[in-house]
Every structure is written in C-alpha cells, then in structure tokens.
Short mmCIF file of C-alpha atoms in Angstrom, two decimals:
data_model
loop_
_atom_site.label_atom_id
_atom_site.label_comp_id
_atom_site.label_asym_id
_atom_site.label_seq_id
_atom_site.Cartn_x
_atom_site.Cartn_y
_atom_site.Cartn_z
CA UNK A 1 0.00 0.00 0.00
CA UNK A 2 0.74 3.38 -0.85
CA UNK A 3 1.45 6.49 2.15
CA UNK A 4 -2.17 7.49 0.66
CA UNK A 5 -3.38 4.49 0.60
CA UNK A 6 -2.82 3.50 3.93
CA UNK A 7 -3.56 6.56 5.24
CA UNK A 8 -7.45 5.93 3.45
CA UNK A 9 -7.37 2.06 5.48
CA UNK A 10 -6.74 4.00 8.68
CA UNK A 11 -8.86 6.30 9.07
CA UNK A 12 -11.89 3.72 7.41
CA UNK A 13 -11.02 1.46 11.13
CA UNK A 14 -10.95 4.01 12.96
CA UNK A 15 -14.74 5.36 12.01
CA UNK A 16 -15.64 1.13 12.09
CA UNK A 17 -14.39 0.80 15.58
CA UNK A 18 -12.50 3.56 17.29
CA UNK A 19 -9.67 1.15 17.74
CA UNK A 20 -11.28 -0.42 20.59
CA UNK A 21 -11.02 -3.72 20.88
CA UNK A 22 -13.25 -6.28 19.74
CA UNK A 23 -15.74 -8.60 22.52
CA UNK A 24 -14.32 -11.97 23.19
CA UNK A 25 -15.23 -15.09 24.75
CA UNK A 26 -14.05 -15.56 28.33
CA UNK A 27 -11.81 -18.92 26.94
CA UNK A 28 -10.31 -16.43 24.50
CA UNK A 29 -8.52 -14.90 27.50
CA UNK A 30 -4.12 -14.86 28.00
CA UNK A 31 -3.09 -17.08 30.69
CA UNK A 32 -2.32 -15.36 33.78
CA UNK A 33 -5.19 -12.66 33.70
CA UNK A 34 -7.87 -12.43 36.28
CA UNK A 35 -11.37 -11.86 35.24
CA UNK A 36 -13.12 -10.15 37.91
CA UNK A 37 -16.83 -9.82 38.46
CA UNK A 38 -18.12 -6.55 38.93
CA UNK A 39 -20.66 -7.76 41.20
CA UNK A 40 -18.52 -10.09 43.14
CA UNK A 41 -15.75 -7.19 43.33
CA UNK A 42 -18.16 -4.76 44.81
CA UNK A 43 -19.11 -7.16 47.51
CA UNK A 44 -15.31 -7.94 48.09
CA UNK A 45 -14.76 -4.56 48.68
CA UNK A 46 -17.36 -3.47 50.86
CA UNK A 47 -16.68 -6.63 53.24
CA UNK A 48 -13.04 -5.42 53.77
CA UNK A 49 -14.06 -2.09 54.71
CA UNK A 50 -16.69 -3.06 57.19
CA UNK A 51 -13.83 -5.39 58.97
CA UNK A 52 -11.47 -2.52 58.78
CA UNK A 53 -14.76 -0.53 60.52
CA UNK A 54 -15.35 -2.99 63.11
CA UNK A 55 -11.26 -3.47 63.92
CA UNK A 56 -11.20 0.70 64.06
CA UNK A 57 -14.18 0.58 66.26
CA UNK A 58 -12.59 -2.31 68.40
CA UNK A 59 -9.34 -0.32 68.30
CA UNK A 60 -10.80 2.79 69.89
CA UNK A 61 -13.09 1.08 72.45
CA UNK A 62 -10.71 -1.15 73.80
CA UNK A 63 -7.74 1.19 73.39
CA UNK A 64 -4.03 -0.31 71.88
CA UNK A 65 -4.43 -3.76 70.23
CA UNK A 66 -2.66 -6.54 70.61
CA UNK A 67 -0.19 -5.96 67.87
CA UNK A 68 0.09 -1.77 69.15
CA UNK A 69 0.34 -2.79 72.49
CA UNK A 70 3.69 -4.76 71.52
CA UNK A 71 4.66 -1.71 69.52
CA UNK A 72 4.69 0.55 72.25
CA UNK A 73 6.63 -1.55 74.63
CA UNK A 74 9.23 -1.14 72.01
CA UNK A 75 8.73 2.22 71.62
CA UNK A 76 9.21 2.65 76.02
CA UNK A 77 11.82 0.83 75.75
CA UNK A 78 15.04 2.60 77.45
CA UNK A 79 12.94 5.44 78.78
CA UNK A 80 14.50 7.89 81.23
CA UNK A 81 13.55 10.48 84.13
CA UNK A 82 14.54 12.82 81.71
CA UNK A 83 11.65 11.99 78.70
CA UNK A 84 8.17 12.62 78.73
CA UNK A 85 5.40 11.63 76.67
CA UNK A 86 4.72 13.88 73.08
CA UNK A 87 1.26 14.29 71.65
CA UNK A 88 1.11 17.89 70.55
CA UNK A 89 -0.91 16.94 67.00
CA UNK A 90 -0.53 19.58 64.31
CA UNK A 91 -3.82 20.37 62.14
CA UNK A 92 -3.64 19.14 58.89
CA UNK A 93 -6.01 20.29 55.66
CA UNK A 94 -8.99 17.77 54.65
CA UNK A 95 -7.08 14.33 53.03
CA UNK A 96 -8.83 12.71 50.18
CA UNK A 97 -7.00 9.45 49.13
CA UNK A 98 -7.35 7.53 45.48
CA UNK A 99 -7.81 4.31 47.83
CA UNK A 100 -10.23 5.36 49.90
CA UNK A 101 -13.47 3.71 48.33
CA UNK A 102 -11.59 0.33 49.03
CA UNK A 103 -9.68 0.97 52.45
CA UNK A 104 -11.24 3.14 55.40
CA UNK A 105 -8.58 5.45 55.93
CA UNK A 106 -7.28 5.84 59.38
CA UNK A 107 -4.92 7.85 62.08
CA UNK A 108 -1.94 5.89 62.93
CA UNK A 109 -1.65 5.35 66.70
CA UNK A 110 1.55 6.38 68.20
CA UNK A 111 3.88 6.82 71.19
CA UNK A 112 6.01 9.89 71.47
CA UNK A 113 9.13 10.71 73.71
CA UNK A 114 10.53 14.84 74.48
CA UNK A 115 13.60 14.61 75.62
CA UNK A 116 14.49 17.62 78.09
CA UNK A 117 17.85 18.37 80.13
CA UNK A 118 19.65 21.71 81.19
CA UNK A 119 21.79 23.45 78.79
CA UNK A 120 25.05 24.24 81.08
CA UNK A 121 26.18 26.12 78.84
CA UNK A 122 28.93 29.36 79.95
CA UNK A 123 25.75 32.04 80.24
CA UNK A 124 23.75 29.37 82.17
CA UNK A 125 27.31 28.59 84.18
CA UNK A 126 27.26 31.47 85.55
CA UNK A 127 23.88 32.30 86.30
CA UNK A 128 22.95 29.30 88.21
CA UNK A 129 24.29 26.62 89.90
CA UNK A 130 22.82 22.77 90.96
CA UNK A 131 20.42 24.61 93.84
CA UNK A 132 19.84 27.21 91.09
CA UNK A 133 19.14 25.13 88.00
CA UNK A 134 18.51 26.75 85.00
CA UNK A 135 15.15 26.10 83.38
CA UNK A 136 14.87 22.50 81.12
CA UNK A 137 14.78 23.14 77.56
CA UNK A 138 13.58 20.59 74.70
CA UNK A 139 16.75 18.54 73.79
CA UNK A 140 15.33 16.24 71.26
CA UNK A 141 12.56 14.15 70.08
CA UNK A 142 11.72 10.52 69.70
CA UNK A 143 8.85 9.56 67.04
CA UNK A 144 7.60 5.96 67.02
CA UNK A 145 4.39 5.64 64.41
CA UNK A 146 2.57 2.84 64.74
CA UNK A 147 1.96 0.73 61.47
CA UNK A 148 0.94 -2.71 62.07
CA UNK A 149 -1.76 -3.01 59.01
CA UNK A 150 0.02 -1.17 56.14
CA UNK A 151 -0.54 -2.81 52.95
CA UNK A 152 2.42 -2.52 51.10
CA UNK A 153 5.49 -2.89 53.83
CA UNK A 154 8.11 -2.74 51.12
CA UNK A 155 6.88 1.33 50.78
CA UNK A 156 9.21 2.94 53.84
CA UNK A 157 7.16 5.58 55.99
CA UNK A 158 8.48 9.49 54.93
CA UNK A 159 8.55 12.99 56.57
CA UNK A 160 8.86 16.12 55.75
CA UNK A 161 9.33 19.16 58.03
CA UNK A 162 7.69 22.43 57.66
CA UNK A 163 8.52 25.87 59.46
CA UNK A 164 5.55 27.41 61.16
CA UNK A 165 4.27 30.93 61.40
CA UNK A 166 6.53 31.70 64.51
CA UNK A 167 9.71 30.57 63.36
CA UNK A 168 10.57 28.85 66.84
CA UNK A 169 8.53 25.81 65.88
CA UNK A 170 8.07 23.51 62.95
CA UNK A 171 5.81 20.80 61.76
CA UNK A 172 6.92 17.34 61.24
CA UNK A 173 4.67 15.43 58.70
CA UNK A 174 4.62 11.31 58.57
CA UNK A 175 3.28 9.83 55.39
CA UNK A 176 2.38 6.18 55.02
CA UNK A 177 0.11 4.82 52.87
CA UNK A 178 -3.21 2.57 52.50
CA UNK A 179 -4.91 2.32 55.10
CA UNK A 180 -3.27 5.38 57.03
CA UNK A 181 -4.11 9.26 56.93
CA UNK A 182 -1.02 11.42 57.24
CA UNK A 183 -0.45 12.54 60.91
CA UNK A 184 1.68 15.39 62.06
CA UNK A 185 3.03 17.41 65.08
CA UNK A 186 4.46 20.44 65.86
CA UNK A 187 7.85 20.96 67.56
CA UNK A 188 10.59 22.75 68.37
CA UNK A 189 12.64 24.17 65.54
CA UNK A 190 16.05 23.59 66.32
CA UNK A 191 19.15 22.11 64.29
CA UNK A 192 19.26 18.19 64.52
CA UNK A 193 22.20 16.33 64.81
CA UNK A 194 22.07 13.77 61.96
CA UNK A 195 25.11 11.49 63.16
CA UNK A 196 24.02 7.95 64.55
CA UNK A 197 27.11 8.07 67.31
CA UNK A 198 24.50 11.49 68.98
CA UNK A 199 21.28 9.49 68.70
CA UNK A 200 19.69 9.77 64.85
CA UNK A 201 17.41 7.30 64.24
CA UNK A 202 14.97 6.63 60.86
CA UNK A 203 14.15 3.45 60.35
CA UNK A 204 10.85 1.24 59.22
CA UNK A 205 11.14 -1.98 61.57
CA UNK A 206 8.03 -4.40 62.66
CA UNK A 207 5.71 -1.88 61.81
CA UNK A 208 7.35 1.49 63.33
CA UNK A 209 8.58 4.41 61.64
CA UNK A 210 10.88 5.65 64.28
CA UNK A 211 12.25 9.23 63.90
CA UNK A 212 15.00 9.90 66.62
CA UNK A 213 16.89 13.16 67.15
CA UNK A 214 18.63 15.31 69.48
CA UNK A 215 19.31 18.63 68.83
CA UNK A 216 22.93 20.65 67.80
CA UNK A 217 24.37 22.20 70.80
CA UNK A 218 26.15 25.23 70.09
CA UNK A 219 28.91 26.79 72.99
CA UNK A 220 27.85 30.25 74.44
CA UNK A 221 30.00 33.10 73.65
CA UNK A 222 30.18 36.96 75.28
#
C-alpha cells in the first residue's frame, strides 16, 4: 500500500471501531489474567471495609491492640527520668486518598518521647548553679508511628518538616500509605544532629517508623 493508501485504510477502522477492541469469549482470555466480576468485586470490597470498621471501632473502644500494644513496649523501651510523653498533634487540611473507596482510611496510633535536660552552657554557668538550675529546655525528640496493618510494607514511611508561622517551631509530617491518613506534630525548631554516634534514628522496623533526634548544641560566647 501506498502512504495514501494507507492513510485511506486507517482512518476507514478508525470510524468502524474507534480502535477499541473487539468482545471476546471468556476462553479467549491470555493465561495469567484475572477476570473479575463486577458484582462479586463490589461485595469484596465493601466486606473489607466493614472489617477494617469494626477493627477501628474495636481499636478505639478497647484502646491499643494486641499488635500496638507490643509496639509501644518497644517504643518505652530505654525510657529515662529525663523523657516525657509527646502528643502535641498539628492540624492538617482535609485528606482525600485515590484508595479510599476500598480501604477506610485511618490515624496511625503512636507513642512519642521529648527529651528535656539543662543546657550548662557558659551564660547558664554562671547564672545558676545545681540549687539554682537553669530552666529545662527541649533537647530532642523521639517519634515511634505505629503501622501494624500497612498494605504494602516494602513502601518505607516518609517525613517532611515544615517551618511554622513563629519561626521557633516547625511541623513534622509522617506519610504512610493505604490504610493510614497522614499525621503530624508540631515541635521545636532547632538544628538536629544527623550522626548515629549522637542518637539519629529513621528506620521502618516491625511496623514502626521511628524518627529519633537530638538537637545541635552550640557553645555560648560573650
């Protein structure tokens, strides 16, 4: 065929049949693809989001479960005098998610460690003294997210931090995925110290994003 000619064929299929492909028996089908019922995929659907309903329902009336409860004894683990509990949620904007008609999205539970200490630093040195402490300040933070159902384990948990209004304090933002909403909190907006041998910690393990860090400590000068 001519460039004309099969220009002519072309376009005389493509007012036939708009390319789309032709009906064909069931038996006609490649090995190795699923045929799915639209029905039977509806009903599928809906009876993994009611069991995700009743386990968030569970969840919340009988606090922790069993696999959150184990998470947060790893979490406490090595907890000192000098840490505290952290729950200061951020707001975050509505959160529509592509998955959501098939998985109830869901807040991740967590457990949360502020670390606080003195800063004897010179000024503070010679201001006050052991009977005259200075006032604790925030030293660092320990973030242990709880994800015990997420559905794809190979995807690591990310963060991102954000600066706030007052430029004191900044937002830290944990993303997941199906079935988990994004979570944040807001903190104090200091430098971190990013070297393993003065406490950084991300890692994904057994379910927890941890997020450990203590913050740059910088000598006082007159």
């Amino acid at each position: 065929l001519t460039e004309e000619e099969l220009e002519l064929v072309t376009l005389e299929l493509y007012e036939r049949g708009s390319y789309s492909p032709s009906y064909g028996d069931e038996k006609e089908t490649m090995p190795g693809i699923e045929i799915l019922d639209e029905l039977e995929d509806a009903k599928k659907r809906k009876e993994m989001m009611d069991e995700a309903d009743n386990a968030a329902v569970a969840s919340s009336s009988l606090g922790l479960s069993l696999a959150e409860k184990e998470m947060e004894l790893i979490a406490r683990k090595g907890m000192t005098d000098d840490e505290a509990t952290f729950s200061v949620e951020a707001p975050l904007e509505a959160q529509t998610f592509l998955w959501s008609e098939k998985y109830r999205p869901r807040k991740p539970r967590y457990f949360n460690r502020v670390h606080t200490g003195f800063e004897w630093n010179k000024y503070n040195q010679t201001h006050y003294d052991m009977d005259n402490p200075p006032p604790k300040i925030v030293q660092g933070y320990r973030f242990n997210i709880f994800y015990p159902d997420l559905l794809d384990v190979t995807q690591t948990p990310t963060f991102t931090v954000t600066p706030c209004d007052d430029p004191d304090f900044a937002v830290i933002r944990f993303h997941a995925g199906p079935p988990y909403e994004d979570i944040a909190f807001k903190c104090v907006n200091r430098e971190w110290e990013i070297s393993h041998k003065h406490g950084y910690k991300c890692q994904f393990a057994n379910g927890i994003f941890q997020l450990w860090f203590f913050f740059k400590r910088y000598r006082y000068r007159r």
